[in-house]
XYZ file of C-alpha atoms in Angstrom:
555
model
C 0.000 0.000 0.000
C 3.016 2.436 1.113
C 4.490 1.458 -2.127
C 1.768 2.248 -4.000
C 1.422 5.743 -2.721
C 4.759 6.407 -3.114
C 6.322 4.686 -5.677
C 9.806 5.146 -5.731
C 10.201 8.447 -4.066
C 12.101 7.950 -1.437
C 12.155 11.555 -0.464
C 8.554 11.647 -0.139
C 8.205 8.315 1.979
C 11.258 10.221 3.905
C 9.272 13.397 5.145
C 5.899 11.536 5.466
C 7.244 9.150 7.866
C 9.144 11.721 9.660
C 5.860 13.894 9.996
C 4.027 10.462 11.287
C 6.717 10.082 13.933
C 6.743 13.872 15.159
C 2.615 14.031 15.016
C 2.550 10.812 16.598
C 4.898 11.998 19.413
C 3.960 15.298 20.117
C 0.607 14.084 20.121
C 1.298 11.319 22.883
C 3.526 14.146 24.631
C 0.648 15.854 25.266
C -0.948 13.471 27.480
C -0.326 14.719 31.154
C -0.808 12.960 34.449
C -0.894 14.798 37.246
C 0.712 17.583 35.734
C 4.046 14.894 33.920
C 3.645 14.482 30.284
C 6.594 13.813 27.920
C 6.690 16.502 25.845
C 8.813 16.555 22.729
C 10.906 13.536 24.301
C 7.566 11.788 23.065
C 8.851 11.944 19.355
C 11.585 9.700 20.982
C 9.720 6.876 22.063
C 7.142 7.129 18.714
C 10.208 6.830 16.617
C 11.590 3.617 18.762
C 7.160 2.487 17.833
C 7.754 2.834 14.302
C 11.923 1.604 13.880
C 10.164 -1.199 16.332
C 7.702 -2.326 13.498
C 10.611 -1.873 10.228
C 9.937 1.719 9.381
C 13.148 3.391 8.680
C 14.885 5.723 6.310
C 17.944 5.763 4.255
C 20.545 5.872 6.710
C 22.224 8.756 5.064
C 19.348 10.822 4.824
C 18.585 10.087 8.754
C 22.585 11.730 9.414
C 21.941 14.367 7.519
C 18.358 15.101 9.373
C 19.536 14.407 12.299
C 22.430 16.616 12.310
C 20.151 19.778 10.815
C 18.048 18.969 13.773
C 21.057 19.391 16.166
C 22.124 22.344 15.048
C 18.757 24.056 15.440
C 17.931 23.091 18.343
C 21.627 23.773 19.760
C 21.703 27.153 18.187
C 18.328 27.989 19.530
C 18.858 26.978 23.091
C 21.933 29.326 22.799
C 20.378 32.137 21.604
C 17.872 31.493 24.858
C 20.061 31.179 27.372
C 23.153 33.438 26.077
C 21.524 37.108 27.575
C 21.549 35.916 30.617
C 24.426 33.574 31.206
C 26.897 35.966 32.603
C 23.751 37.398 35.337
C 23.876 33.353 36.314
C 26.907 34.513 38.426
C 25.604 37.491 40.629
C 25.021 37.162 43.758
C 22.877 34.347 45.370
C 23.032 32.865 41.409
C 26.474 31.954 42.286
C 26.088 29.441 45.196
C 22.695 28.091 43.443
C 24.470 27.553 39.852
C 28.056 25.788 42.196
C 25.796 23.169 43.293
C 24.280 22.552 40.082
C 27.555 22.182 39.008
C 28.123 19.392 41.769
C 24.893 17.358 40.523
C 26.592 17.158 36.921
C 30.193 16.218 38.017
C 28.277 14.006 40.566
C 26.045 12.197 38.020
C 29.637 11.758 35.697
C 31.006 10.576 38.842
C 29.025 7.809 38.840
C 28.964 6.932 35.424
C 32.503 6.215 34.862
C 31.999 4.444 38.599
C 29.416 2.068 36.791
C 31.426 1.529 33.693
C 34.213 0.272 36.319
C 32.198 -1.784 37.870
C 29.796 -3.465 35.586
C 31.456 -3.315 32.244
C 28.780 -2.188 30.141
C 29.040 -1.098 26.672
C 30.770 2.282 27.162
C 28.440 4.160 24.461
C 25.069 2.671 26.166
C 26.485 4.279 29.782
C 26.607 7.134 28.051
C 23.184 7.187 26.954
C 22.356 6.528 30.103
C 23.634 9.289 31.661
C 22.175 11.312 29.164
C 18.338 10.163 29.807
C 18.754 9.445 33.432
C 19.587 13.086 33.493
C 16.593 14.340 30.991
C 19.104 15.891 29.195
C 18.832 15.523 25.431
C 21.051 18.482 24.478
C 23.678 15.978 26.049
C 22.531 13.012 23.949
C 22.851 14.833 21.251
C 26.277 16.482 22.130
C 27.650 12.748 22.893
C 26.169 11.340 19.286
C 27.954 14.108 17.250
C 31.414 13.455 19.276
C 30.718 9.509 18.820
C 30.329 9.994 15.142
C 33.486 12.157 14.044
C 35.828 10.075 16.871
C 35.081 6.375 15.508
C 35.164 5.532 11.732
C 34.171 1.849 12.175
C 31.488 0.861 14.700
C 29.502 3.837 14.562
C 26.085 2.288 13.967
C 25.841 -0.085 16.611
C 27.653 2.787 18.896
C 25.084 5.011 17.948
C 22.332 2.815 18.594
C 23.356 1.722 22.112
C 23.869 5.332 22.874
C 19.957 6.072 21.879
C 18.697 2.819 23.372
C 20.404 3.869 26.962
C 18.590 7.448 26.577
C 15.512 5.587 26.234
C 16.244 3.593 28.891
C 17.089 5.659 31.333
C 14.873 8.653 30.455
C 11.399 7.469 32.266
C 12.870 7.068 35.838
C 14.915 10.076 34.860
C 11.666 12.262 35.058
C 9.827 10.373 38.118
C 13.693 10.639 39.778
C 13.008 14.012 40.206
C 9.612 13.855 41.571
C 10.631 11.323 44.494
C 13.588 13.088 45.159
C 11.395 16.364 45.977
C 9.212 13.936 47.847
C 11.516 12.256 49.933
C 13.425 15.926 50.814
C 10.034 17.614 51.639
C 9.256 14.081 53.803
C 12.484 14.474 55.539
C 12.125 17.653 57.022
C 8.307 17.871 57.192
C 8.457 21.125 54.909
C 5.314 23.601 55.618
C 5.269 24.431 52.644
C 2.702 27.986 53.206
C 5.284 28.915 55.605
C 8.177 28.351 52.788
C 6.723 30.052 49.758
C 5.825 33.353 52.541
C 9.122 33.685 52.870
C 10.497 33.406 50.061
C 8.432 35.835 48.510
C 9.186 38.377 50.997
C 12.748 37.909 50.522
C 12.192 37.961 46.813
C 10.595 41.560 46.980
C 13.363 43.162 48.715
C 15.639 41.521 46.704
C 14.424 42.925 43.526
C 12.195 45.784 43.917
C 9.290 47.431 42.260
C 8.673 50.405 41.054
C 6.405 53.047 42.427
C 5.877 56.624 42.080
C 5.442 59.240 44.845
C 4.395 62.969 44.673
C 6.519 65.175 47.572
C 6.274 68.705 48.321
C 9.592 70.995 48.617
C 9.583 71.809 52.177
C 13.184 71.673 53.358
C 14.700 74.956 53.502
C 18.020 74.372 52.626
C 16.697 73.454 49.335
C 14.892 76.381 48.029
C 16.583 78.259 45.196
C 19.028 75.117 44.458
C 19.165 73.432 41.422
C 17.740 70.137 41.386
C 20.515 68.464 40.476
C 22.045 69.333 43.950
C 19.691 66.790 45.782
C 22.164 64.509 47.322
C 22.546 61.058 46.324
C 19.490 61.192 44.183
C 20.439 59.364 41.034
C 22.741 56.744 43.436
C 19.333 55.772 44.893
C 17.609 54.860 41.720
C 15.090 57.768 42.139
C 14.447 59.944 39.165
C 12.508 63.047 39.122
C 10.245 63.526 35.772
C 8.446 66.914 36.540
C 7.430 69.376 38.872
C 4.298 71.772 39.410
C 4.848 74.938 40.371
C 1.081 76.395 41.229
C -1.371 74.873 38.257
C 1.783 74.774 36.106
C 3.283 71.204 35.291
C 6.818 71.199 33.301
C 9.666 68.560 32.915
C 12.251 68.520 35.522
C 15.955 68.729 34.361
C 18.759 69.269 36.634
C 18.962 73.235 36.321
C 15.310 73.302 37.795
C 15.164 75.680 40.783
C 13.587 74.144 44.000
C 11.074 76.118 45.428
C 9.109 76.389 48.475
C 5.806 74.141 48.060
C 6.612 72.959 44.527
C 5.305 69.476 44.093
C 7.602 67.030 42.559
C 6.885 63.469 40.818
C 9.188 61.119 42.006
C 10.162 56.868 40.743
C 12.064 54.536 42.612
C 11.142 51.614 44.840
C 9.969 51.827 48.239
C 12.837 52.385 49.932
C 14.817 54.656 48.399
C 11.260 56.875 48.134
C 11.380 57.041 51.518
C 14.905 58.231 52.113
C 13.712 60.757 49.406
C 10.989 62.283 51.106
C 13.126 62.802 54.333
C 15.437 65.334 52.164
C 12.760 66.896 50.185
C 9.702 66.578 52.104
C 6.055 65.162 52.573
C 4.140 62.977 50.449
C 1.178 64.870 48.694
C -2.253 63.362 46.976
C -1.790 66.013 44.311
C -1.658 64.986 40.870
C 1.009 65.994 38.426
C -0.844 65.309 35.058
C 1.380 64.977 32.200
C -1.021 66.385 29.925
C -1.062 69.752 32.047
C 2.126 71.019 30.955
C 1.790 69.589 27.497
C 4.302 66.801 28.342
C 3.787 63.187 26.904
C 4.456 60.103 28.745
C 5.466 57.339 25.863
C 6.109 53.606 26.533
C 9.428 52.693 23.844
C 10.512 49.832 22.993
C 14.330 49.513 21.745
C 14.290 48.237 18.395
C 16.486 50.232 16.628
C 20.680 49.217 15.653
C 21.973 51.614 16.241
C 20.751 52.150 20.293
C 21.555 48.631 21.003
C 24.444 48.329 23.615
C 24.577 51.957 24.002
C 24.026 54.199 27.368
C 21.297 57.070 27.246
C 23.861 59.414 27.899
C 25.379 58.115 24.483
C 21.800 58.181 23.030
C 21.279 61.856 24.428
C 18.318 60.746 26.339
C 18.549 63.059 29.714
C 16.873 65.417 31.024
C 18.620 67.846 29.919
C 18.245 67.161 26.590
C 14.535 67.321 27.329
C 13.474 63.880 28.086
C 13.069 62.345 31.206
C 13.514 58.436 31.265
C 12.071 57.426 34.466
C 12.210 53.247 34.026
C 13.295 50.743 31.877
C 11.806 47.376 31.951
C 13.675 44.291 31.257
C 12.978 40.877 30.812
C 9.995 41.304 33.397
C 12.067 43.580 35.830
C 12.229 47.220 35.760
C 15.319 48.822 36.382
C 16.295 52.559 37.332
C 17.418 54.941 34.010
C 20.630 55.387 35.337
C 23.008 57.439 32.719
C 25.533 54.587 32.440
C 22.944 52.021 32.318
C 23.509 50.001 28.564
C 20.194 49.278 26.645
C 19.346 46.057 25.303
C 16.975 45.026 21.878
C 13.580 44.296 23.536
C 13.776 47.131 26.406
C 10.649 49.047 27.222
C 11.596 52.616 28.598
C 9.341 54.891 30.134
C 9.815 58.763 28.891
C 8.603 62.001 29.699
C 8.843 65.183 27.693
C 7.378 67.323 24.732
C 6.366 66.071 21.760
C 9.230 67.147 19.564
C 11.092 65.560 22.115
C 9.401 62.511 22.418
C 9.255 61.876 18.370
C 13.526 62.362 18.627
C 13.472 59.781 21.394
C 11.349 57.576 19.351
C 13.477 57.814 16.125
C 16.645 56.898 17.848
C 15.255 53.962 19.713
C 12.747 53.041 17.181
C 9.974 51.617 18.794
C 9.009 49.130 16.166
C 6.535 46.225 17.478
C 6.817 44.167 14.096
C 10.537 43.639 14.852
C 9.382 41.177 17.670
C 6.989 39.431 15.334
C 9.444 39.338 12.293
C 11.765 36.822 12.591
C 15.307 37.348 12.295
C 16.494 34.576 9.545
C 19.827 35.744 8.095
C 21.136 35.736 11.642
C 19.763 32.032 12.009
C 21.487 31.052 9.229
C 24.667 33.587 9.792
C 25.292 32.110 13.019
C 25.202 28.912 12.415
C 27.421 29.036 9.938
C 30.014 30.834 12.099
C 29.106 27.933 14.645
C 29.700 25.354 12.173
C 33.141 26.821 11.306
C 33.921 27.417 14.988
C 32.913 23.679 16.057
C 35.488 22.258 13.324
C 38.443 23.983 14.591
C 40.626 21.930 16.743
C 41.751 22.349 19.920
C 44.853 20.547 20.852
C 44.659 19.345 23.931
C 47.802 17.577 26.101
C 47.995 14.060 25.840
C 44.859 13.237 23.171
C 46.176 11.682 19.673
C 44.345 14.490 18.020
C 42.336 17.520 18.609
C 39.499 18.392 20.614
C 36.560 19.830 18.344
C 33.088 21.392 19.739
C 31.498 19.616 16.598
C 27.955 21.043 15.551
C 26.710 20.840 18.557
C 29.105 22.746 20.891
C 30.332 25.507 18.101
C 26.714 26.398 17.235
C 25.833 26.815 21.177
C 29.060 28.461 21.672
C 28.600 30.887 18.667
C 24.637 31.680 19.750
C 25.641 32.104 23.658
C 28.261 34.800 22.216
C 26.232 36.963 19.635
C 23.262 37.071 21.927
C 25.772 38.670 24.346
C 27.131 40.846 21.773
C 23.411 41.561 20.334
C 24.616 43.904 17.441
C 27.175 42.311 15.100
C 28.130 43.134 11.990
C 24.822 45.201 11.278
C 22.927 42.010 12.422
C 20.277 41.987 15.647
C 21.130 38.863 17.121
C 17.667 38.346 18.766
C 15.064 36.016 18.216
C 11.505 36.601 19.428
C 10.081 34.611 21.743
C 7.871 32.451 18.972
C 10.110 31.906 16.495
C 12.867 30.689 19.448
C 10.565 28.052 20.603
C 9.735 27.200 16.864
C 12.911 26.551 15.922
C 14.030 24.823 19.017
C 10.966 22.005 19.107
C 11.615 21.574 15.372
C 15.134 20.920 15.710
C 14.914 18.636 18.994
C 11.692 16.985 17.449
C 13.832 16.413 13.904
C 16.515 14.974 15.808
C 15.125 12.598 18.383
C 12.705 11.472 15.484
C 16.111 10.355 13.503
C 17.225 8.865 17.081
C 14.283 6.945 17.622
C 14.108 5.791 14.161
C 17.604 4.545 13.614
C 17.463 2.209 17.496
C 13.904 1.106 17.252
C 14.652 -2.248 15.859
C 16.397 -3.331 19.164
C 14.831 -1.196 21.794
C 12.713 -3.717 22.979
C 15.114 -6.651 23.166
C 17.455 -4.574 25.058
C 15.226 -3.253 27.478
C 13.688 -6.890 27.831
C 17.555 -8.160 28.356
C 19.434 -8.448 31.534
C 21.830 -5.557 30.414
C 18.571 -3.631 29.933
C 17.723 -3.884 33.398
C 20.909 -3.356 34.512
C 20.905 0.214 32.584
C 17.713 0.957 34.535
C 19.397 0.315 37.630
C 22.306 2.366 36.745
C 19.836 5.255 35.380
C 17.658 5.508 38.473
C 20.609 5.531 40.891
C 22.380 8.345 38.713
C 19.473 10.232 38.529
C 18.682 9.900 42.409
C 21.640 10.093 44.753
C 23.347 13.231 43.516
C 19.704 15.021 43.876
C 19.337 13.371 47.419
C 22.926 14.914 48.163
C 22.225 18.305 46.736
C 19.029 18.492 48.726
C 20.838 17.622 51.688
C 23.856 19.951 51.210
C 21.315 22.649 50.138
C 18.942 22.630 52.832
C 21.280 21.563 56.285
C 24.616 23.383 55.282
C 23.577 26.280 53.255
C 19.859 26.736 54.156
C 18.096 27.251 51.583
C 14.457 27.773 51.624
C 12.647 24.873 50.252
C 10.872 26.298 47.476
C 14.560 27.576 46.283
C 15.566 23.589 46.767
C 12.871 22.364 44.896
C 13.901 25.269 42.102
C 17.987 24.017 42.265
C 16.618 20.240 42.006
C 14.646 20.968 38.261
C 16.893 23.193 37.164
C 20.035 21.479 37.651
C 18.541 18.535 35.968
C 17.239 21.067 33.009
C 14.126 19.549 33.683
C 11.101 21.342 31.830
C 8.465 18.406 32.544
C 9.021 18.282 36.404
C 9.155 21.912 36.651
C 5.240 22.007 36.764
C 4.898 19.089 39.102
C 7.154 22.083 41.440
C 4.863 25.062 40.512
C 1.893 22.949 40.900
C 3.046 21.285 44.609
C 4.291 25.002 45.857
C 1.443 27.320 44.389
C 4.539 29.406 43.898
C 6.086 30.777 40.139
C 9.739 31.197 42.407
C 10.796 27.740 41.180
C 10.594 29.032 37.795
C 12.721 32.407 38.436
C 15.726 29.603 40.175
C 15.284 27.380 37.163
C 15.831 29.978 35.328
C 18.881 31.113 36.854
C 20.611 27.928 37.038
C 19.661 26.129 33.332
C 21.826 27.734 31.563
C 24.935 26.428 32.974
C 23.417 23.169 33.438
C 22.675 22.764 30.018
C 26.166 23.441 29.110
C 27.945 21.360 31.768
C 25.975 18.570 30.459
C 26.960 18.771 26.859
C 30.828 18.791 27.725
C 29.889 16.213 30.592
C 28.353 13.882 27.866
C 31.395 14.832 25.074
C 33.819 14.221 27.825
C 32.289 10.995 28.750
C 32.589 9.552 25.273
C 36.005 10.650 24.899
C 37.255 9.294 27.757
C 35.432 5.553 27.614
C 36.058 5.554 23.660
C 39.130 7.765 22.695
């Protein structure tokens, strides 16, 4: 019947049955029990259905595929996680992303422990480690370094590597689950009492916004300018206008202070405060924008030439007649301090006239289709620099021959850099938010479709087999122990609040599926914000854990 339909076009059969695995998995990824569902792994397990039952593909097409997929995916997750890698670092990030670290170099730990002891195909452990840590960036990362390190072998290489993903991958998901289980069992976590104060700590960590209208009646003020307010821009508070009677007009730092002028002040709370101590009470009065003919104009940064560049650069003060008073990043607002570098996707908040406004808006330019219009040439740009940057070699003491970062670790190395950089070259290196995800489930869905594909004919002898049990054993106790040791490290020596815990466990193990089950059991969106903080470097420790693995069992 196939046949018939087909004929002899291989290439047709070739992206029909590649559709029917990804529909097929992303469909059965869907399904969700109590909040757990597969995901895009699911195209994993529908490709092992169909390779199961003798569907297959030419075997160079399925490289090819599989390797487009790769970079994709690779190149997307960069892109993602590049802007704020380097943030990772800062403050509390710092001790949260070190013991993420020690769950990696733990779970490699015990790898190389279990190839020791139990002699298992070396490829297969590392498949193992890959899905008993959900990771399949790092299955990925290990396939490409498999294929350009052996020349004969690779086949049956490759396929124990994807059959000890697949393996390993279903306890690697519930590992996490029981491991938050156990730790909240342990020390009878309230967890109310937890998420309280975490939040609380979270507000005065990162503060909103407010504004606050305060009447001039310290006397050592009247008749100065205003830039002679101490310590007024160190705070973070920025004054937009004043009113002087019925009179409303932009504030710039030659405005004289006078007695009962009302000035509109931003900051958070605390800094408000300290301000109203040197300039005086809070008043109810309100300072209309509209009264002074002054605009109020919500930006967006869009433009080339604004990206990585200071509003003092941009001429955006107040004494160039416009008043920024906050700029809003990545969900957090920040204060418009002069020095402060803007970034492609910042909203700023401006005051002034309207000849002044339309200058503002021409130099930042403001354009909302630039977040709907996908950036292709620096898709394509960028990977090719990736490409070229993954085939160098890297000579390394003691190996036979160079070290390479191969399509998977040039691309991620290359997107991680431009999205730092953001303006190369006259390219934005930015995708928005849609197209990111778009091409990052294509790419992992084209790859693990080739992956499941090319092992499905012996997935279910091996995992009937007594080595197939034994790499179940071997997955669950990776996947378990160093999460049960980070918890307890975590919690007794550093004391970390459990919600945070339960944030570090998901994160570290670049978890997406089990970060739900954590939002769901805490009624709390913190986990996401530590997840956050601490995938980035987890993704990448995983990738050179998984490279380094294969390298050292088959070099």
């Amino acid at each position: 019947m196939i046949s018939y339909i087909f004929g002899s076009n291989t290439v047709a059969m070739s992206i029909a049955l590649l559709s029917a695995c990804i529909a097929l998995g992303l469909g059965a990824g869907q399904i969700r029990w109590k909040g757990i569902g597969l995901g895009v792994s699911g195209v994993l397990f529908s490709g092992l259905l169909l390779g199961h039952f003798g569907y297959t593909m030419d075997a160079s097409v399925l490289a090819f595929v599989r390797n487009f997929g790769l970079i994709l995916f690779i190149f997307a997750v960069g892109l993602q996680v590049g802007p704020g890698f380097t943030e990772a670092f800062r403050s509390k990030g710092l001790l949260l992303n070190g013991l993420a670290s020690g769950v990696t170099l733990a779970e490699a730990a015990l790898c190389v422990m279990a190839l020791w002891l139990t002699q298992q195909p070396a490829a297969a452990l590392v498949g193992v480690f890959s899905g008993a840590v959900t990771s399949t960036p790092a299955l990925a990362a290990a396939s490409q370094t498999l294929s350009e390190m052996l020349t004969t072998g690779v086949p049956e290489q490759l396929t124990n590597l994807s059959l000890g993903y697949a393996v390993a991958y279903p306890f690697g998901v519930l590992g996490v689950i029981v491991a938050i289980i156990c730790l909240r069992a342990a020390w009878k976590v309230d967890i109310p009492a937890e998420v309280q104060l975490l939040e609380e700590a979270s507000r005065r960590d990162h503060p909103v916004m407010h504004t606050r209208n305060l009447k001039v009646t310290n006397p050592n003020l009247f008749g100065k300018p205003l830039s002679s307010l101490p310590g007024l821009e160190d705070m973070g508070v920025t004054i937009s206008r004043v009113m002087v009677g019925q009179s409303v007009r932009l504030a710039t730092p030659d405005t004289e202070l006078q007695q009962d002028m009302i000035v509109h002040a931003v900051g958070d709370q605390t800094h408000l405060d300290r301000a109203e101590l040197i300039i005086g009470p809070r008043v109810e009065t309100e300072l209309q924008a509209s009264h002074g003919k002054l605009e109020i104009r919500y930006l967006l940064v869009t433009s080339n030439k604004a990206i990585g560049k200071t509003l003092q650069q941009l001429h955006l003060l107040p004494e160039d007649g416009v008043t920024v008073t906050r700029i809003r990043r990545a969900g957090v607002e920040l204060a418009p301090r002069r020095y402060l570098a803007l970034h492609f996707g910042d909203k700023i908040v401006c005051v002034g006239q309207s000849l002044h406004m339309a200058r503002a808006e021409k130099i930042l330019g403001n354009s909302s289709q630039m977040f709907n219009k996908p950036n292709v040439l620096a898709v394509f740009v960028g990977i090719a620099i990736g490409v070229v940057v993954g085939c160098i070699p890297i000579v390394i003491p003691g190996m036979s021959q160079g070290f390479r970062l191969g399509l998977s670790g040039g691309p991620l190395l290359a997107a991680i850099v431009l999205s730092r950089i953001q303006h190369f070259a006259g390219v934005t290196w930015y995708l928005p938010n849609s197209a990111s995800t778009l091409l990052r489930e294509m790419g992992l869905a084209l790859f693990l479709a080739c992956v499941g594909l090319e092992a499905g004919g012996g997935f279910v002898e091996a995992v009937l087999s007594d080595a197939g049990l034994v790499w179940m054993g071997i997955g669950a106790v990776i996947t378990l122990v160093p999460l049960l040791l980070i918890g307890w490290l975590g919690r007794v020596v550093f004391r970390l609040n459990f919600v945070t815990l339960c944030g570090l466990i998901v994160g570290s193990m670049t978890s997406a599926p089990t970060l739900s089950f954590a939002v769901n059991l805490l009624k709390s969106d913190v986990p996401s914000t530590i997840y956050a903080t601490v995938y980035p470097l987890a993704t990448i420790l995983r990738l050179l854990a998984a490279q380094g693995l294969v390298m050292l069992f088959l070099a």
